[in-house]
Coordinates of C-alpha atoms and ligand atoms in Angstrom, one line a residue:
M835 CA 88.5 127.6 105.3
E836 CA 86.7 127.9 102.0
K837 CA 86.5 124.8 99.9
A838 CA 86.5 125.5 96.2
V839 CA 84.1 123.3 94.5
E840 CA 82.7 123.6 91.0
P841 CA 78.9 123.4 90.4
A842 CA 77.4 120.0 89.6
T843 CA 76.6 119.4 85.9
G844 CA 74.2 117.3 83.9
I845 CA 71.4 117.0 86.5
T846 CA 68.6 115.5 84.5
D847 CA 64.9 116.1 84.9
A848 CA 64.5 112.4 85.8
Q849 CA 67.0 112.9 88.6
L850 CA 65.2 116.0 89.9
A851 CA 61.9 114.1 90.4
G852 CA 61.8 113.2 94.1
M853 CA 65.0 115.0 94.9
R854 CA 65.2 117.0 98.1
V855 CA 66.4 120.4 96.9
V856 CA 67.4 123.3 99.2
V857 CA 67.0 126.7 97.4
M858 CA 69.3 129.1 99.2
G859 CA 68.3 132.8 98.9
L860 CA 64.7 133.7 97.9
G861 CA 65.3 137.5 97.7
R862 CA 62.9 140.4 98.0
F863 CA 62.6 140.9 94.2
G864 CA 61.7 137.5 93.0
G865 CA 65.0 136.5 91.4
Q866 CA 64.6 132.8 92.4
L867 CA 60.9 132.4 91.7
G868 CA 61.5 130.8 88.3
V869 CA 63.9 128.1 89.5
I870 CA 61.6 127.3 92.5
R871 CA 58.6 126.8 90.2
F872 CA 60.7 124.7 87.8
L873 CA 61.9 122.4 90.5
V874 CA 58.5 121.9 91.9
H875 CA 57.1 121.2 88.5
R876 CA 59.8 118.6 87.9
G877 CA 58.7 116.8 91.0
A878 CA 61.5 117.9 93.4
R879 CA 60.7 118.4 97.1
V880 CA 61.9 122.0 97.7
L881 CA 62.9 123.8 100.9
V882 CA 63.4 127.6 100.5
T883 CA 65.8 129.2 102.9
D884 CA 66.7 132.9 103.3
Q885 CA 68.5 135.0 105.9
A886 CA 65.7 137.6 105.7
A887 CA 62.5 137.2 107.6
A888 CA 59.2 136.5 106.0
D889 CA 57.9 140.1 106.3
T890 CA 60.8 141.4 104.2
L891 CA 60.2 138.7 101.6
Q892 CA 56.5 139.1 101.4
S893 CA 56.3 140.1 97.8
S894 CA 58.3 137.0 96.7
L895 CA 56.3 134.8 99.0
N896 CA 53.0 136.0 97.6
Q897 CA 54.1 135.1 94.1
L898 CA 54.8 131.5 95.2
G899 CA 51.1 131.1 95.9
D900 CA 50.2 127.7 97.1
L901 CA 53.2 125.7 95.7
P902 CA 54.0 122.8 98.0
L903 CA 57.2 124.2 99.6
D904 CA 58.9 124.1 102.9
Y905 CA 60.5 127.3 104.3
R906 CA 63.3 128.2 106.6
L907 CA 63.2 132.0 106.8
G908 CA 64.9 134.5 109.0
G909 CA 68.2 132.5 109.0
H910 CA 69.7 129.3 107.6
D911 CA 69.8 126.1 109.6
E912 CA 72.4 123.4 108.9
A913 CA 69.9 120.8 110.0
D914 CA 68.1 121.4 106.7
L915 CA 71.1 120.1 104.9
S916 CA 70.6 116.6 106.3
G917 CA 69.0 114.5 103.5
A918 CA 69.4 117.3 100.9
D919 CA 70.4 116.0 97.4
L920 CA 71.0 119.4 95.8
L921 CA 71.6 123.0 96.8
V922 CA 70.5 125.7 94.4
V923 CA 72.3 128.9 95.2
S924 CA 71.1 132.4 94.4
P925 CA 73.6 134.7 92.8
A926 CA 73.1 137.1 95.8
V927 CA 74.8 134.5 98.1
D928 CA 78.5 135.1 98.6
R929 CA 79.6 131.5 98.5
R930 CA 83.1 132.3 99.8
T931 CA 81.9 133.6 103.1
S932 CA 78.6 131.8 103.6
V933 CA 78.8 129.4 106.5
F934 CA 75.7 127.5 105.3
F935 CA 77.1 127.1 101.8
Q936 CA 80.4 125.9 103.1
A937 CA 78.7 123.4 105.4
A938 CA 76.8 122.0 102.4
V939 CA 80.1 121.6 100.5
Q940 CA 81.7 119.9 103.4
A941 CA 78.8 117.5 103.6
G942 CA 79.4 116.7 99.9
I943 CA 76.0 118.1 98.7
P944 CA 76.2 119.1 95.0
W945 CA 75.2 122.6 94.2
T946 CA 74.1 124.5 91.1
T947 CA 72.3 127.7 90.0
E948 CA 69.3 128.7 88.0
I949 CA 71.4 129.8 85.1
N950 CA 73.3 126.5 85.0
L951 CA 70.0 124.5 85.0
L952 CA 68.7 126.8 82.2
L953 CA 71.8 126.6 80.0
E954 CA 72.1 122.8 80.4
R955 CA 68.5 122.5 79.0
C956 CA 68.3 125.4 76.5
R957 CA 68.1 124.3 72.9
G958 CA 67.7 127.9 71.6
A959 CA 70.5 130.1 70.1
V960 CA 72.0 131.8 73.1
F961 CA 73.2 135.4 72.9
A962 CA 74.8 136.3 76.2
V963 CA 75.9 139.7 77.4
T964 CA 78.0 140.6 80.4
G965 CA 80.1 143.7 81.3
S966 CA 80.3 146.2 84.1
V967 CA 77.8 148.6 82.6
G968 CA 75.5 148.6 79.5
K969 CA 74.4 145.0 79.9
S970 CA 70.6 145.6 80.2
T971 CA 70.5 148.2 77.5
T972 CA 72.5 146.1 75.0
C973 CA 70.4 143.1 75.8
A974 CA 67.1 145.0 75.4
M975 CA 68.4 146.5 72.1
L976 CA 69.4 143.0 70.8
H977 CA 66.1 141.5 71.9
A978 CA 64.2 144.3 70.1
I979 CA 66.2 143.5 66.9
L980 CA 65.7 139.8 67.0
S981 CA 62.0 140.2 67.9
D982 CA 61.4 142.2 64.7
D983 CA 59.7 140.0 62.1
T984 CA 62.0 140.9 59.2
A985 CA 65.2 140.7 61.3
G986 CA 64.1 137.5 62.9
Q987 CA 63.4 136.0 59.5
E988 CA 66.8 137.0 58.2
A989 CA 68.4 135.2 61.1
G990 CA 66.1 132.2 61.0
F991 CA 64.3 132.8 64.3
E992 CA 60.6 132.6 65.0
R993 CA 60.8 134.4 68.3
A994 CA 63.3 136.0 70.7
L995 CA 63.2 135.7 74.5
L996 CA 65.0 137.9 77.1
G997 CA 66.1 136.7 80.5
G998 CA 68.9 136.1 83.0
N999 CA 69.7 139.2 85.1
I1000 CA 67.0 141.1 83.2
G1001 CA 63.3 140.4 83.1
R1002 CA 62.2 137.0 84.1
S1003 CA 63.6 133.5 84.5
L1004 CA 63.3 131.4 81.3
L1005 CA 63.8 128.1 83.1
D1006 CA 60.1 127.3 83.6
E1007 CA 59.5 127.5 79.9
V1008 CA 62.7 125.9 78.7
D1009 CA 60.8 122.9 77.2
G1010 CA 59.2 125.2 74.6
I1011 CA 62.5 126.7 73.5
D1012 CA 63.9 125.2 70.3
E1013 CA 66.6 126.1 67.7
R1014 CA 64.3 128.6 66.2
T1015 CA 64.2 130.6 69.4
A1016 CA 66.8 133.3 70.1
V1017 CA 67.6 133.5 73.8
V1018 CA 69.1 136.8 74.9
L1019 CA 70.6 136.5 78.3
E1020 CA 72.1 139.2 80.5
L1021 CA 74.6 137.7 82.9
S1022 CA 76.1 139.4 86.0
S1023 CA 79.5 138.6 87.4
F1024 CA 77.7 136.8 90.3
Q1025 CA 75.9 134.6 87.8
L1026 CA 79.0 133.9 85.8
E1027 CA 81.2 133.2 88.8
A1028 CA 79.0 130.1 89.4
L1029 CA 78.8 129.1 85.8
S1030 CA 79.4 125.5 85.0
K1031 CA 81.8 125.1 82.0
A1032 CA 79.6 122.2 80.8
A1033 CA 76.4 124.3 80.9
G1034 CA 75.3 124.3 77.3
S1035 CA 76.6 126.4 74.5
V1036 CA 76.6 130.1 73.7
R1037 CA 76.3 131.2 70.1
C1038 CA 77.4 134.7 70.7
A1039 CA 79.1 136.0 73.8
A1040 CA 79.7 139.7 74.5
L1041 CA 81.5 141.8 77.1
T1042 CA 80.4 145.4 76.9
N1043 CA 83.3 146.8 79.1
I1044 CA 85.0 146.1 82.3
M1045 CA 86.0 148.2 85.3
P1046 CA 86.6 147.4 88.9
H1047 CA 83.1 146.8 90.3
H1048 CA 81.8 144.5 93.1
L1049 CA 85.3 144.0 94.5
Q1050 CA 83.9 143.6 98.0
R1051 CA 82.3 140.4 96.8
H1052 CA 84.9 139.1 94.3
G1053 CA 88.0 140.0 96.4
T1054 CA 90.2 141.3 93.6
Y1055 CA 89.8 142.9 90.2
E1056 CA 91.4 139.8 88.7
A1057 CA 88.8 137.5 90.3
Y1058 CA 86.0 139.8 88.9
Q1059 CA 87.6 139.7 85.4
N1060 CA 87.9 135.9 85.7
A1061 CA 84.2 135.6 86.5
K1062 CA 83.4 137.6 83.3
F1063 CA 85.8 135.5 81.2
R1064 CA 84.0 132.3 82.1
L1065 CA 81.3 133.3 79.7
F1066 CA 83.7 132.8 76.8
D1067 CA 84.4 129.2 77.8
L1068 CA 80.8 128.4 76.8
L1069 CA 81.3 129.5 73.1
T1070 CA 80.3 126.9 70.5
P1071 CA 82.5 126.2 67.5
G1072 CA 81.5 128.7 64.8
G1073 CA 80.3 131.1 67.5
V1074 CA 81.2 134.7 67.9
A1075 CA 82.9 136.7 70.7
I1076 CA 82.5 140.4 70.8
T1077 CA 83.8 143.1 73.1
A1078 CA 84.0 146.9 73.3
A1079 CA 86.5 146.7 76.2
E1080 CA 89.4 149.2 75.7
D1081 CA 92.0 147.2 77.6
A1082 CA 94.3 145.4 75.2
G1083 CA 95.0 142.6 77.8
I1084 CA 91.2 141.9 78.2
R1085 CA 90.7 141.9 74.4
D1086 CA 93.6 139.5 73.9
R1087 CA 92.2 137.1 76.5
I1088 CA 88.8 137.1 74.9
Q1089 CA 90.4 136.6 71.5
S1090 CA 92.4 133.7 72.6
K1091 CA 89.4 132.1 74.3
A1092 CA 87.4 132.5 71.0
R1093 CA 90.3 130.9 69.1
H1094 CA 90.4 128.0 71.5
H1095 CA 86.7 127.3 71.0
N1096 CA 86.9 127.8 67.2
A1097 CA 84.8 130.9 67.4
S1098 CA 85.5 134.2 65.7
F1099 CA 86.3 137.5 67.3
V1100 CA 84.4 140.6 66.3
E1101 CA 85.5 144.2 67.2
G1102 CA 82.8 145.9 69.1
R1103 CA 84.3 149.3 69.8
L1104 CA 82.8 152.4 68.3
A1105 CA 84.8 155.6 67.8
A1106 CA 82.0 158.1 67.2
S1107 CA 78.2 158.5 67.0
M1108 CA 76.8 156.8 63.9
Y1109 CA 73.2 155.8 64.8
P1110 CA 70.1 157.9 64.8
L1111 CA 68.8 156.8 68.2
R1112 CA 66.0 158.1 70.5
L1113 CA 68.4 157.5 73.4
P1114 CA 71.0 160.2 74.2
G1115 CA 74.7 159.7 74.8
L1116 CA 77.7 158.2 73.2
H1117 CA 77.4 155.2 75.6
N1118 CA 74.1 154.3 74.1
Q1119 CA 75.6 154.6 70.6
Q1120 CA 78.2 152.0 71.9
N1121 CA 75.4 149.8 73.3
A1122 CA 73.6 150.0 70.0
H1123 CA 76.8 149.1 68.1
M1124 CA 77.3 146.0 70.2
A1125 CA 73.7 144.9 69.8
L1126 CA 73.9 145.4 66.1
K1127 CA 77.1 143.4 65.8
M1128 CA 75.6 140.6 67.8
A1129 CA 72.5 140.5 65.6
M1130 CA 74.5 140.7 62.4
S1131 CA 76.6 137.7 63.6
A1132 CA 73.4 135.7 63.4
G1133 CA 72.5 136.9 59.9
V1134 CA 70.4 140.1 60.5
S1135 CA 71.1 142.7 57.9
E1136 CA 72.7 145.9 59.0
R1137 CA 69.9 147.9 57.4
Q1138 CA 67.1 146.1 59.3
G1139 CA 69.1 146.2 62.6
R1140 CA 69.6 149.9 62.3
K1141 CA 65.9 150.4 61.5
V1142 CA 64.9 148.7 64.7
L1143 CA 67.5 150.5 66.8
A1144 CA 66.2 153.9 65.5
G1145 CA 62.8 153.1 67.0
F1146 CA 64.1 151.7 70.3
G1147 CA 62.7 153.6 73.2
G1148 CA 65.1 152.6 76.0
L1149 CA 64.7 151.1 79.4
A1150 CA 63.0 152.6 82.4
H1151 CA 65.2 154.6 84.8
R1152 CA 68.2 154.8 82.4
L1153 CA 68.1 158.3 80.9
E1154 CA 64.4 157.7 80.4
H1155 CA 62.7 160.6 78.8
V1156 CA 59.7 161.3 81.1
M1157 CA 58.2 164.3 79.3
T1158 CA 58.7 167.7 77.9
L1159 CA 57.0 170.6 79.7
D1160 CA 57.4 174.2 78.3
E1161 CA 60.4 173.1 76.3
V1162 CA 62.1 171.6 79.3
D1163 CA 63.0 167.9 78.9
F1164 CA 62.8 165.7 82.1
Y1165 CA 65.0 162.6 82.3
N1166 CA 64.8 159.9 84.9
D1167 CA 68.2 158.2 85.3
S1168 CA 67.5 156.7 88.8
K1169 CA 69.6 153.6 87.8
A1170 CA 72.7 155.9 88.2
T1171 CA 73.9 154.8 91.6
S1172 CA 77.5 156.0 91.3
P1173 CA 79.3 159.2 90.5
E1174 CA 80.6 157.5 87.4
A1175 CA 77.1 157.0 86.1
V1176 CA 76.3 160.7 86.7
R1177 CA 79.3 161.6 84.5
T1178 CA 78.0 159.4 81.7
A1179 CA 74.5 161.0 82.0
V1180 CA 75.8 164.6 82.1
A1181 CA 78.1 163.9 79.1
A1182 CA 75.0 162.7 77.1
F1183 CA 73.6 166.3 76.7
D1184 CA 75.0 169.4 75.1
R1185 CA 72.3 171.6 76.6
P1186 CA 72.1 173.3 80.0
I1187 CA 71.3 170.9 82.8
V1188 CA 69.5 171.1 86.1
L1189 CA 71.0 168.2 87.9
M1190 CA 69.4 166.3 90.8
V1191 CA 71.9 164.2 92.9
G1192 CA 71.6 162.5 96.2
G1193 CA 70.5 159.3 98.0
K1194 CA 72.3 157.0 100.4
D1195 CA 75.5 158.5 101.7
I1196 CA 78.1 155.8 101.1
G1197 CA 81.1 157.8 102.3
D1198 CA 84.3 158.7 100.5
E1199 CA 83.4 157.0 97.2
L1200 CA 81.1 160.0 96.6
N1201 CA 84.2 162.2 96.4
H1202 CA 84.5 161.0 92.8
I1203 CA 81.6 163.3 91.9
Q1204 CA 84.2 166.1 91.8
D1205 CA 85.5 164.6 88.5
L1206 CA 82.2 165.6 86.9
D1207 CA 82.6 168.1 84.1
G1208 CA 80.0 170.7 85.1
E1209 CA 80.3 173.1 82.1
N1210 CA 76.7 172.5 81.1
V1211 CA 75.2 172.3 84.6
R1212 CA 73.1 175.3 85.3
A1213 CA 72.0 174.2 88.8
V1214 CA 72.5 171.3 91.2
I1215 CA 69.8 170.2 93.6
G1216 CA 70.9 167.8 96.3
F1217 CA 68.3 165.5 97.9
G1218 CA 68.2 162.7 100.5
E1219 CA 70.9 161.7 102.9
A1220 CA 73.8 162.5 100.7
G1221 CA 72.3 165.6 99.0
K1222 CA 74.1 168.2 101.0
R1223 CA 77.5 166.5 100.8
L1224 CA 77.3 166.1 97.0
A1225 CA 76.2 169.7 96.5
R1226 CA 79.1 170.9 98.7
L1227 CA 81.6 168.7 96.9
L1228 CA 80.5 170.0 93.5
E1229 CA 80.4 173.6 94.7
S1230 CA 84.0 173.3 95.9
A1231 CA 85.1 171.6 92.7
W1232 CA 83.4 174.2 90.4
G1233 CA 84.1 177.3 92.5
D1234 CA 84.4 179.7 89.6
Q1235 CA 81.4 178.5 87.7
E1236 CA 77.9 180.1 87.5
T1237 CA 76.2 177.0 88.8
S1238 CA 73.6 177.5 91.6
F1239 CA 73.3 175.0 94.4
R1240 CA 70.6 174.0 96.9
T1241 CA 69.4 171.1 98.9
I1242 CA 65.9 169.8 99.3
H1243 CA 65.4 166.7 101.3
S1244 CA 62.5 165.0 99.5
V1245 CA 62.9 163.7 95.9
A1246 CA 59.3 164.8 95.0
Q1247 CA 59.8 168.3 96.4
A1248 CA 63.2 168.6 94.7
A1249 CA 61.7 167.5 91.4
R1250 CA 58.9 170.0 91.6
T1251 CA 61.4 172.8 92.4
T1252 CA 63.2 172.2 89.1
R1253 CA 60.3 173.9 87.5
Q1254 CA 61.3 177.3 88.9
I1255 CA 65.0 176.8 87.9
A1256 CA 64.9 175.3 84.4
H1257 CA 64.7 177.5 81.3
P1258 CA 63.2 176.5 78.0
G1259 CA 65.7 174.3 76.2
D1260 CA 67.1 172.9 79.4
V1261 CA 67.3 169.3 80.6
V1262 CA 66.2 168.3 84.1
L1263 CA 68.3 165.3 84.9
F1264 CA 67.6 163.0 87.8
S1265 CA 70.8 161.1 88.0
P1266 CA 71.4 160.5 91.8
G1267 CA 74.9 159.0 91.8
C1268 CA 74.1 157.2 95.1
P1269 CA 72.2 154.1 96.0
S1270 CA 68.5 154.6 96.8
Y1271 CA 68.2 152.8 100.2
D1272 CA 68.3 155.9 102.3
A1273 CA 64.6 156.4 101.5
F1274 CA 63.5 153.7 98.9
V1275 CA 63.4 150.0 98.4
N1276 CA 65.3 150.2 95.2
Y1277 CA 66.2 152.5 92.3
E1278 CA 63.0 151.6 90.5
E1279 CA 60.8 153.0 93.4
R1280 CA 63.0 156.1 93.5
G1281 CA 62.6 156.7 89.8
S1282 CA 58.9 156.3 90.0
V1283 CA 58.6 158.9 92.7
F1284 CA 60.6 161.3 90.5
T1285 CA 58.5 160.5 87.5
E1286 CA 55.2 161.0 89.4
A1287 CA 56.4 164.3 90.8
V1288 CA 57.3 165.5 87.3
K1289 CA 54.0 164.4 85.9
S1290 CA 52.2 166.3 88.6
L1291 CA 53.8 169.5 87.3
V1292 CA 51.5 169.2 84.3
A1293 CA 48.4 169.4 86.4
M1294 CA 49.9 172.2 88.5
T1295 CA 50.7 174.1 85.3
Q1296 CA 47.2 173.7 84.0
T1297 CA 45.7 175.0 87.2
V1298 CA 48.0 178.0 87.2
R1299 CA 47.1 178.8 83.6
Q1300 CA 43.3 178.5 84.0
Ligands
ADP2462 P1 73.8 147.3 83.4 O1 72.7 146.4 83.1 O2 75.2 146.7 83.1 O3 73.8 147.8 84.8 P2 72.4 149.4 82.0 O4 72.2 149.2 80.5 O5 71.3 149.1 82.9 O6 73.7 148.6 82.5 O7 72.9 150.9 82.2 C1 73.1 151.4 83.5 C2 73.9 152.7 83.5 O8 75.2 152.4 83.1 C3 73.4 153.7 82.5 O9 72.4 154.5 83.1 C4 74.6 154.5 82.2 O10 74.9 155.4 83.3 C5 75.7 153.4 82.3 N1 76.0 152.9 80.9 C6 75.2 152.1 80.1 N2 75.9 151.7 79.0 C7 77.1 152.2 79.1 C8 78.3 152.1 78.3 N3 78.3 151.4 77.2 N4 79.4 152.7 78.7 C9 79.4 153.4 79.9 N5 78.4 153.5 80.7 C10 77.2 152.9 80.3

């Protein structure tokens, strides 16, 4: 039976020196490297444990270089808990079901997370963003604004850092963060769920939107919402809460949390396009609006904030403009791992689209692709494990449309084929709507394969024209 225990708070650097710390969950993509380095530099004796075997974790292990660490890889061993003073848990660990975590709790071992250790020490002005979608883009936009010299001066910051669920861990450099540093943090529900209420103070807290995601892990939509709401318990007096969530109940709860903490509530919803952006889509208008409101809450002028947003180039793999070839624009939206994200991407264009969909076949969830409005879709190319299924689903949903359908297994081959299908003025949109792990390590690798294939078209075109 699960034992509900809050994270430990107020662990000082002096206490960390000489502590025996078990870091649970190293991960393949380096999410815990920052906290491991921090602990070692503070003099802790650290054991790193992960269910995955060393060969899977090689990239993370390489980055730990010759730090003095003990390892238990390829499985957890409760024997490692004996003598442990602290457990640092990765957000990837499901604490409700982890036998190892529950054993630590039963043994009375305090636990915490990288984000708690950071927030407890961070003296900078924290701007934290959560939500179901749009977190990374909103954070990157806000970071761009606060990094701008003029905007930074208006708000009284000398520099701005970006961390949390995006980019790198800021923990190992926390000593250099003072009040003149703006700290933009993207926080996932898994990070928030383990947030200590005593973990520092947040100047500006934002929820972009909320929809039932990650329910397998959180159990219920309510539990997922509660994880997100925890962020607003960290608001400082005089701080600001912002949301663009549509649901009145959600907005009320955030408003009442803001009131409780003597913080103000700012409306973040946007009704229509109002920013000249390089990024397409109403959803990016919404993200820009949230970022601007957050920046303005810190003293940035609307004029300067808008100026920075107008030049913001976007993040890789999210409707990323790869290139224009013979008046066809190629977009890499590999981050789109659900039919819902494909809908957002297709809605961002009012030109004919050659749409590439496919990836890992995750079953009935893919049926939602049939809700896609295909009015602008000239052709569908299915790729990977789910390509055929998605193409068939769309074909049956759009029976009376002029759209053409085909399937080509490899992403690179499918990308090159778009060249023969797209007309000048069209958009080639790589928005898979499925996870990538049928053929790739992650969506980044998948997006890079698409991008490289598209770039190779230039060379092919030149050869043909010579
Ligand atoms: P997150 O960090 O929350 O995953 P991102 O900024 O990385 O969000 O965007 C991921 C995808 O989510 C985008 O490619 C787009 O499909 C969708 N998205 C982004 N912002 C929004 C928004 N404000 N509303 C709806 N969908 C969005």
